[in-house]
PDB file of C-alpha atoms in Angstrom:
ATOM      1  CA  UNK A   1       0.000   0.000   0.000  1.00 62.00           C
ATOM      2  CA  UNK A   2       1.342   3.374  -1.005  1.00 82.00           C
ATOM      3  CA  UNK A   3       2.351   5.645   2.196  1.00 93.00           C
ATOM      4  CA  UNK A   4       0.717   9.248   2.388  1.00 96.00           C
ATOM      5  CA  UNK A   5       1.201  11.359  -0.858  1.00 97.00           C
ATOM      6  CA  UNK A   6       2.040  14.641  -0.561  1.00 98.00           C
ATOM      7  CA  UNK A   7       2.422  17.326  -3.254  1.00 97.00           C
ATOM      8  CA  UNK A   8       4.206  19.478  -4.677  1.00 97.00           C
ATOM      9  CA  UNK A   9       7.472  18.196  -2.938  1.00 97.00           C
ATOM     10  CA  UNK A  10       8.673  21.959  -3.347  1.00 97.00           C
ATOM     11  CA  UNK A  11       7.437  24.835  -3.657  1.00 97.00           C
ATOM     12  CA  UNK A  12       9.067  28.671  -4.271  1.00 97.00           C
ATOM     13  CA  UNK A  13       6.656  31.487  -4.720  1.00 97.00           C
ATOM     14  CA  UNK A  14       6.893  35.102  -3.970  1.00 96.00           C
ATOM     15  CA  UNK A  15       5.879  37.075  -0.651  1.00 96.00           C
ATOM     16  CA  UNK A  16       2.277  37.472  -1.044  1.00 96.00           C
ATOM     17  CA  UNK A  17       1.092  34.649  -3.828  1.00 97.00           C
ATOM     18  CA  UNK A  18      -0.971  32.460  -2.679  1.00 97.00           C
ATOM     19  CA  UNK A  19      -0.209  28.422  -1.732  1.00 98.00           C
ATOM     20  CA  UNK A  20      -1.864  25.050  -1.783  1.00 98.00           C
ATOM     21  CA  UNK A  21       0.410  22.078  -0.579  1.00 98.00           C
ATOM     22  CA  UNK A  22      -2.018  18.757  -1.398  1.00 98.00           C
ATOM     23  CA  UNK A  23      -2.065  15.148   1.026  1.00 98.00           C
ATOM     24  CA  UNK A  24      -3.599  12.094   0.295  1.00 98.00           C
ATOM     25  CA  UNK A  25      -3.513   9.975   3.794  1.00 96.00           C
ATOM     26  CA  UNK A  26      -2.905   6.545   3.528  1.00 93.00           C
ATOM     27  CA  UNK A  27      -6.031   4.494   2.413  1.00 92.00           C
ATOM     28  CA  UNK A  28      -8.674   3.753   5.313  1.00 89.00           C
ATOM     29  CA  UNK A  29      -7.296   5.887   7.668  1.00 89.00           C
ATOM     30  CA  UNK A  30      -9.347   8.077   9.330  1.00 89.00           C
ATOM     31  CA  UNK A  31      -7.023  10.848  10.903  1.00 90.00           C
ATOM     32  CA  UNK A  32      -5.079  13.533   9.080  1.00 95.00           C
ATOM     33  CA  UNK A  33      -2.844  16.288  10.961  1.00 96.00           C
ATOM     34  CA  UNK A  34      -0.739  18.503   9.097  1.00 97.00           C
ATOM     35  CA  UNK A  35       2.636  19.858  10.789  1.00 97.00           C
ATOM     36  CA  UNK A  36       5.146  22.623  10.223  1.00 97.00           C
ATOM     37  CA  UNK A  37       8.736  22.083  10.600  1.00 95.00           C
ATOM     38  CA  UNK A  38      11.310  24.518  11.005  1.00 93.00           C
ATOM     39  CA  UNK A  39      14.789  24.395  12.963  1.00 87.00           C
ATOM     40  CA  UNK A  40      13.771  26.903  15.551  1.00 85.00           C
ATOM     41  CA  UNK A  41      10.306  25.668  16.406  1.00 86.00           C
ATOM     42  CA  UNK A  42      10.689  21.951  15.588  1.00 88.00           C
ATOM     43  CA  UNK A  43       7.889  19.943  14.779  1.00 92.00           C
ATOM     44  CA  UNK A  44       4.349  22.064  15.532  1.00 92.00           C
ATOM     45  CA  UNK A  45       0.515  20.330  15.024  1.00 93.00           C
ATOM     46  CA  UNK A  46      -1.199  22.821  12.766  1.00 95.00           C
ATOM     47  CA  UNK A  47      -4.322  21.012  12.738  1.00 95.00           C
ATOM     48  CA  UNK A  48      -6.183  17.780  12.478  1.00 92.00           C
ATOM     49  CA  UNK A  49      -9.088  16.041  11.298  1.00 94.00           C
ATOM     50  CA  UNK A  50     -11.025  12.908  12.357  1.00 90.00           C
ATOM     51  CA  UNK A  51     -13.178  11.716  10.033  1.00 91.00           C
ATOM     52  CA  UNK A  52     -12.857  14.574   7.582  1.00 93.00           C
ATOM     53  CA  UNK A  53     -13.763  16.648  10.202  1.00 93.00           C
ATOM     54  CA  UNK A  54     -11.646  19.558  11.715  1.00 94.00           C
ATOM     55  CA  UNK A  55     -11.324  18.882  15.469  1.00 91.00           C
ATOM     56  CA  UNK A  56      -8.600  20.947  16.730  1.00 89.00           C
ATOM     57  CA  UNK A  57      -6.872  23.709  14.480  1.00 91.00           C
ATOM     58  CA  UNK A  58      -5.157  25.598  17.708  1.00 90.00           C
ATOM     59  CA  UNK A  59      -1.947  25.715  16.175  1.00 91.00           C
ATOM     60  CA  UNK A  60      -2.908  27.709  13.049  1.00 94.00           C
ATOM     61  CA  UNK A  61      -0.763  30.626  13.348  1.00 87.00           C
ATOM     62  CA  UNK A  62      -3.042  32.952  11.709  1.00 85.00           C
ATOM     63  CA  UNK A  63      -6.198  33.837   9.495  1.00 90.00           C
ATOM     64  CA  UNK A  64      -3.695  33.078   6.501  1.00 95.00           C
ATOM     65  CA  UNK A  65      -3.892  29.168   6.943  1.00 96.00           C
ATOM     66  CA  UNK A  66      -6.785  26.816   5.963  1.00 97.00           C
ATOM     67  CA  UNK A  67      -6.750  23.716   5.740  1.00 97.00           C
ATOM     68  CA  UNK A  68      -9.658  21.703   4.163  1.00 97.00           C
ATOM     69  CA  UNK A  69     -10.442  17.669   4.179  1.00 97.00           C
ATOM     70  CA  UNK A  70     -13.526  17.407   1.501  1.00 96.00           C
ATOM     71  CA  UNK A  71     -13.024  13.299   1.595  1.00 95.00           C
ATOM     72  CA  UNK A  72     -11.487  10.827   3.097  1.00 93.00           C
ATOM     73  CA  UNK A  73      -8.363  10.814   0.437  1.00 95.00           C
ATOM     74  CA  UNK A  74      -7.663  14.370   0.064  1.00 96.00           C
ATOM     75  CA  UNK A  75      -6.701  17.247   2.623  1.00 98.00           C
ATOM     76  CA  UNK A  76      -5.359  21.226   1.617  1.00 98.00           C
ATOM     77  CA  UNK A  77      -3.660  23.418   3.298  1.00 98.00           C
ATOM     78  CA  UNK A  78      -3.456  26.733   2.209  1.00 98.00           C
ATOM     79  CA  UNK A  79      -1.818  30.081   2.843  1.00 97.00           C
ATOM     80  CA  UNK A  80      -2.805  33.295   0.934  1.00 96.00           C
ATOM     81  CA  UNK A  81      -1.257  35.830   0.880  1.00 96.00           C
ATOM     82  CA  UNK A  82       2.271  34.271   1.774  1.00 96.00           C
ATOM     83  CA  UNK A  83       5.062  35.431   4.175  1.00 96.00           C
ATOM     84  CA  UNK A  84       8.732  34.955   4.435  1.00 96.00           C
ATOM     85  CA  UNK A  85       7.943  33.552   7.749  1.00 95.00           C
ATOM     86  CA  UNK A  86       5.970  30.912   5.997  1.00 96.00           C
ATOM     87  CA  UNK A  87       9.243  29.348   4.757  1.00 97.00           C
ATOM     88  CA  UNK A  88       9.546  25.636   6.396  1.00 97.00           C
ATOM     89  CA  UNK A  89       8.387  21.945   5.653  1.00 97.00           C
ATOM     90  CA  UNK A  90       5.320  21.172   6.111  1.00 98.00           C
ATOM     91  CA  UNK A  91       3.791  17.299   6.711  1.00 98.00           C
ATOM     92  CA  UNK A  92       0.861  15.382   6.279  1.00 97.00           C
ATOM     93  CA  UNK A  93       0.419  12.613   8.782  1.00 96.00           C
ATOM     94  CA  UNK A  94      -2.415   9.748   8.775  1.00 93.00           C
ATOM     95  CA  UNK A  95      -3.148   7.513  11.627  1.00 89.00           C
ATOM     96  CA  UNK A  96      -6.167   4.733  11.940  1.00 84.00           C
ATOM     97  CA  UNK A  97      -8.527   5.596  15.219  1.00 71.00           C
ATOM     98  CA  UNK A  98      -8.639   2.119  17.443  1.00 63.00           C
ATOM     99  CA  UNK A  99     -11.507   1.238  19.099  1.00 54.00           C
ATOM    100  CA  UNK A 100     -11.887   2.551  22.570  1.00 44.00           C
ATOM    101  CA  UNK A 101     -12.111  -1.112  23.921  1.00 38.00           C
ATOM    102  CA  UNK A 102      -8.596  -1.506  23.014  1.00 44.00           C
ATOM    103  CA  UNK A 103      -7.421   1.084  25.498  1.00 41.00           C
ATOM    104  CA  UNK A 104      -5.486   3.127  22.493  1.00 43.00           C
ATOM    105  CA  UNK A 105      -7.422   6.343  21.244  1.00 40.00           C
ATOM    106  CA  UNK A 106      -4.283   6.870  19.310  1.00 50.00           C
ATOM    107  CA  UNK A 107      -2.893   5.203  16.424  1.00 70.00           C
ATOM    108  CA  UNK A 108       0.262   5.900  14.819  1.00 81.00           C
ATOM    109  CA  UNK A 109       0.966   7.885  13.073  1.00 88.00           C
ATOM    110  CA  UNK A 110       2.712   8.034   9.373  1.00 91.00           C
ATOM    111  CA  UNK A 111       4.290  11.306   8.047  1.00 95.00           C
ATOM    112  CA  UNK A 112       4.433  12.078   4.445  1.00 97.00           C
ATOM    113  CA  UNK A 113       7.584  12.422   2.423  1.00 97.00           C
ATOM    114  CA  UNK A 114       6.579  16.755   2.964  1.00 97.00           C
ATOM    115  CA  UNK A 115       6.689  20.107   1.015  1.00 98.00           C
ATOM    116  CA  UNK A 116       9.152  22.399   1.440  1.00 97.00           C
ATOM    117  CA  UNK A 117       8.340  25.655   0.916  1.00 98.00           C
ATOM    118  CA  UNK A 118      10.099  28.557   0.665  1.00 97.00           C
ATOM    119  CA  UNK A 119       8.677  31.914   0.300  1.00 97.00           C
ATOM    120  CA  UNK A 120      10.974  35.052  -0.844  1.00 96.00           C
TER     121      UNK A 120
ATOM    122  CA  UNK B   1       8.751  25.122  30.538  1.00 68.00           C
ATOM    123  CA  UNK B   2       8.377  23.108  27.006  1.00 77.00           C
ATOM    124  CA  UNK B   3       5.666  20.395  26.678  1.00 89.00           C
ATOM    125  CA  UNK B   4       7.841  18.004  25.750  1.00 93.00           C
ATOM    126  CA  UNK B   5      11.963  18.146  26.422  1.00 93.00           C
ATOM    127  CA  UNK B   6      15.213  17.219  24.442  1.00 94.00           C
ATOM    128  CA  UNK B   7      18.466  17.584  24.607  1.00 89.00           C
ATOM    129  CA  UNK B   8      19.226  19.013  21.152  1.00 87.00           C
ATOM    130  CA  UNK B   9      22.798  17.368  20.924  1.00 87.00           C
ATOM    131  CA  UNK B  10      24.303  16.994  19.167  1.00 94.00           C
ATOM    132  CA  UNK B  11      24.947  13.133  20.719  1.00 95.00           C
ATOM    133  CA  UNK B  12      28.077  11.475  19.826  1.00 96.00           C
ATOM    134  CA  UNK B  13      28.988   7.660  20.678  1.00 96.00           C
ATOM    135  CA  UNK B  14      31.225   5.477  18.516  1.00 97.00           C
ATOM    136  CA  UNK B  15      30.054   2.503  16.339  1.00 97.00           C
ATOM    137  CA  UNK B  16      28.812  -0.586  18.587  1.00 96.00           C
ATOM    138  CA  UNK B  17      28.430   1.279  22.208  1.00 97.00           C
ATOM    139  CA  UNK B  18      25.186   2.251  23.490  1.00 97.00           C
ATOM    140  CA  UNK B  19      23.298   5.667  22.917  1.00 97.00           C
ATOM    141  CA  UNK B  20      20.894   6.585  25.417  1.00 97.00           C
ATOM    142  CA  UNK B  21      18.300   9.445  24.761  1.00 97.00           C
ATOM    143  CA  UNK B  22      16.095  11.231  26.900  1.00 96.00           C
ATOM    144  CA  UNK B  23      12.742  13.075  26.981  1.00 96.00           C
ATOM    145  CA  UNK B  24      10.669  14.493  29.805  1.00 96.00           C
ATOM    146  CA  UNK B  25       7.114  15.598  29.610  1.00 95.00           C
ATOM    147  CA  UNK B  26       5.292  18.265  31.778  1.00 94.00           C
ATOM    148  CA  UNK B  27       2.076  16.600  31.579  1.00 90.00           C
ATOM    149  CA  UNK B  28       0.962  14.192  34.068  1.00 90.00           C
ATOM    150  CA  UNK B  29      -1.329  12.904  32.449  1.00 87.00           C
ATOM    151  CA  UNK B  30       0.109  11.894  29.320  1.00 89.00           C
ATOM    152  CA  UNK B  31      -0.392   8.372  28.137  1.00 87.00           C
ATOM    153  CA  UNK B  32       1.071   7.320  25.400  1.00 89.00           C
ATOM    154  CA  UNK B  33       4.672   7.760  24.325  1.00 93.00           C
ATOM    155  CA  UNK B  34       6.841   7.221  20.745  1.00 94.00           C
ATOM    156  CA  UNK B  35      10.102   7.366  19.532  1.00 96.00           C
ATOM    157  CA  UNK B  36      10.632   8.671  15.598  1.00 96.00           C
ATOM    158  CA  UNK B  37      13.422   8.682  13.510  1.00 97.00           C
ATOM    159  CA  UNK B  38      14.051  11.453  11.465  1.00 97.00           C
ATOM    160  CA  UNK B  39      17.249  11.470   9.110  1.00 97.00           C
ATOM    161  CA  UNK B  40      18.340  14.465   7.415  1.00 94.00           C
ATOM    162  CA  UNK B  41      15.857  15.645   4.623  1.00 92.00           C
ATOM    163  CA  UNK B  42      13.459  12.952   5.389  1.00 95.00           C
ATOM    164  CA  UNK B  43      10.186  12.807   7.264  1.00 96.00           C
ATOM    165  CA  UNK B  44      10.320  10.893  10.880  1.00 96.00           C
ATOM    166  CA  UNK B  45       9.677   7.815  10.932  1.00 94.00           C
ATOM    167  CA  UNK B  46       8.482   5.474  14.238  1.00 92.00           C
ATOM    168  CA  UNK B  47      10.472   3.650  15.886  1.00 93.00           C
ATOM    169  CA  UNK B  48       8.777   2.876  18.879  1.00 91.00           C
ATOM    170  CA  UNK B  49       5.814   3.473  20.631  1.00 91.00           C
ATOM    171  CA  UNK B  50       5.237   2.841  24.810  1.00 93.00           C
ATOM    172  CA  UNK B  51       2.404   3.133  26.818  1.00 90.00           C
ATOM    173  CA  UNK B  52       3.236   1.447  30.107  1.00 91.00           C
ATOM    174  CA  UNK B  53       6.057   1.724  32.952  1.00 94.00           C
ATOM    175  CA  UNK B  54       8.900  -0.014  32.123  1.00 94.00           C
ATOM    176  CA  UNK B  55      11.295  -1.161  29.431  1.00 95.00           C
ATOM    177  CA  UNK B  56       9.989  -1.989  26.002  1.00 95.00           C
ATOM    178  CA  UNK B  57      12.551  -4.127  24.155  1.00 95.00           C
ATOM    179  CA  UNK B  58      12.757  -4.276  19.454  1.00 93.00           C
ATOM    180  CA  UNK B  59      15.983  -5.525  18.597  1.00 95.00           C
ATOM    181  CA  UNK B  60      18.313  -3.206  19.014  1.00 97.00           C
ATOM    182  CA  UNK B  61      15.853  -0.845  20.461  1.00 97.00           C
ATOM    183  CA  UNK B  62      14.876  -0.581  23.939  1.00 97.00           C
ATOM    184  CA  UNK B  63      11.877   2.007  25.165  1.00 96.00           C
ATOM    185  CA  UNK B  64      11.978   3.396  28.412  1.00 97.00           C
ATOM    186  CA  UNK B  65       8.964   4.676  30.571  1.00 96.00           C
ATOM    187  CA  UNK B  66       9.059   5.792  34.139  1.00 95.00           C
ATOM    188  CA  UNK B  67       5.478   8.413  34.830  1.00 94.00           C
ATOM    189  CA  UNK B  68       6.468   8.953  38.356  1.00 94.00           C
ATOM    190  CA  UNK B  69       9.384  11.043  36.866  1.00 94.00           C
ATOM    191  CA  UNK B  70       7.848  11.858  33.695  1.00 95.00           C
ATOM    192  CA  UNK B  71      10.525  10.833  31.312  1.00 94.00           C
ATOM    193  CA  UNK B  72      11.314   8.157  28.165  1.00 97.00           C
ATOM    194  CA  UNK B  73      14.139   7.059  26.934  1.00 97.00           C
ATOM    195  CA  UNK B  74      15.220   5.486  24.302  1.00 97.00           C
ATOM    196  CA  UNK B  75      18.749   3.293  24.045  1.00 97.00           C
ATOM    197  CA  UNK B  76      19.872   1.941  20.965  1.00 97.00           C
ATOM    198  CA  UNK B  77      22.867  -0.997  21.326  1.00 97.00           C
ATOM    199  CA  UNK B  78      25.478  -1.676  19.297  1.00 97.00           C
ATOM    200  CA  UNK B  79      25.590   1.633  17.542  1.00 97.00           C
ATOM    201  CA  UNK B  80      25.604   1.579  13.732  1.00 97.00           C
ATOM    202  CA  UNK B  81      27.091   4.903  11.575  1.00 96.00           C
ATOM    203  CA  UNK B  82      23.423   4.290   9.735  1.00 96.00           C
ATOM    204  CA  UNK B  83      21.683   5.036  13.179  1.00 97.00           C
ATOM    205  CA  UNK B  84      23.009   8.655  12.829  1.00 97.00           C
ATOM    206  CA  UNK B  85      19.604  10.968  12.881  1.00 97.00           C
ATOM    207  CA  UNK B  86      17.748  12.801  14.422  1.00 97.00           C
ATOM    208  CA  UNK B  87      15.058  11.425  17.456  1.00 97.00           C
ATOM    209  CA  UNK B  88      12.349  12.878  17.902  1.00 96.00           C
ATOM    210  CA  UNK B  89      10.380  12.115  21.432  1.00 96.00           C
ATOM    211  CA  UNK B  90       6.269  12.318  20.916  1.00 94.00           C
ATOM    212  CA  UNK B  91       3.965  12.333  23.564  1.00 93.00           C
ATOM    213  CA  UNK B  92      -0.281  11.774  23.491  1.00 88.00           C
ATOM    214  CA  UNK B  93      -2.365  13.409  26.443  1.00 77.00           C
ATOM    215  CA  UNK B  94      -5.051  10.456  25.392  1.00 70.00           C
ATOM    216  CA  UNK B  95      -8.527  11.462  27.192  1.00 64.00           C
ATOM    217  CA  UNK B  96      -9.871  11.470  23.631  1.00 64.00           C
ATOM    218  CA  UNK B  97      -7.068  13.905  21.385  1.00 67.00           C
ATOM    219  CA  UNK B  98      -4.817  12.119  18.543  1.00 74.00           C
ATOM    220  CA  UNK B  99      -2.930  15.534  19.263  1.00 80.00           C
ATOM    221  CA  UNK B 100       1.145  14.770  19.531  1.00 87.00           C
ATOM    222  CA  UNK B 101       3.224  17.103  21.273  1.00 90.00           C
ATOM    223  CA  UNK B 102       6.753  16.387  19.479  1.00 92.00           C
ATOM    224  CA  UNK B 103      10.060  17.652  21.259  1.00 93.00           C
ATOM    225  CA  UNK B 104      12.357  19.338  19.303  1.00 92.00           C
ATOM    226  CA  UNK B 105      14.613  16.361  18.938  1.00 94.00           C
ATOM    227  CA  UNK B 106      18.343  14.808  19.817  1.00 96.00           C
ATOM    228  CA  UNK B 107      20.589  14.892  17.094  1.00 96.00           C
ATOM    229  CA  UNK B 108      23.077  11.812  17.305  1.00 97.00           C
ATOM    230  CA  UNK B 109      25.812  11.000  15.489  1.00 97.00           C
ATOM    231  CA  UNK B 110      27.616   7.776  15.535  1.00 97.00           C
ATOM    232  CA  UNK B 111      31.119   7.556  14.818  1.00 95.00           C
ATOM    233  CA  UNK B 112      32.725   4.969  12.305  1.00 91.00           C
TER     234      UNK B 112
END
């Protein structure tokens, strides 16, 4: 089975231009988180989805992130306009819910290969 | 204080002896643990995962969990050059989030 998928693998675009990195989680998984990576901040949880749905999107630094999950195989995230600031690598993550009776609410979870962006 | 704590390294040990890395958490009430992988350029991959007190053992891998002190380690024997990564220590709160709260990572290096 193919791991998750995410595109473009990089990405350079100009201050201000808008930006869609893509994810397709790994088939029948029902969890989705995208991350941000940078060397000062480490790895941060932007947001994630269960079921499609958002359920926590906390770590969204700001109005100019969205992130979208219209099925179960496809996520968005998106930044318009772009800043500098925006430069980093950001991952897509997929994880299969267990069942409550087997004491785990948390599966693991598998990164994507990520998109590095840079923004001049 | 951090969420989740690292020693950013980097970690040096030569080929075959045993690294040891550590991670302590600030939240009680965390309950499940993990180990990733991360070499350079790549996305992290897990290693291990640990939800009870107690040593967890994968071949050369061996998981660490003590709550009282809030801390996980993680020791790798008999060093290989190819071990040379990054490790990144993930905790879950459980109580019903998939949220991970990833440290910033140990950077080791393993010398031929």
């Amino acid at each position: 089975d193919a791991g998750v998928i995410q595109s473009p693998r990089h990405e350079v675009t100009e201050m201000g231009q808008e930006v869609t990195l893509r994810c397709k989680p790994i088939s029948g998984h029902n969890s989705l988180f995208w991350y941000r990576q940078t060397m000062m901040r480490g790895l941060e949880l932007l947001i994630y989805f269960n079921n499609n749905v958002p359920i926590d999107d906390s770590g969204m630094p700001e109005d100019r992130f969205s992130a979208k999950m219209p099925n179960a195989s496809f996520s968005t995230l998106k930044i318009q306009p772009s800043e500098p600031r925006d430069s980093a690598v950001y991952f897509c993550a997929s994880s299969l819910r267990r069942g409550q009776a087997s004491g785990r609410a948390l599966g693991t979870q598998y990164f994507g290969p990520g998109t590095r962006l840079t923004v001049l | 204080q951090k969420e989740v704590e690292q020693n950013s390294g980097p970690l040096s040990v030569p080929e075959g002896a045993i690294a040891s890395l550590n991670c302590t958490y600030s939240d009680r009430g965390s309950q499940s643990f993990f180990w990733y992988r991360q070499y350079s350029g790549k996305s992290p991959e897990l290693i291990m995962s640990i939800y009870s007190n107690g040593d967890k053992e994968d071949g050369r891998f061996t998981a660490q969990l003590n709550k009282a002190s809030q801390y996980v380690s993680l020791l790798i024997r008999d060093s290989q050059p190819s071990d040379s990564a990054t490790y990144l220590c993930a905790v879950n709160r459980g109580s019903g989030t998939y949220k991970y709260i990833f440290g910033t990572g140990t950077r080791l290096k393993v010398l031929a």
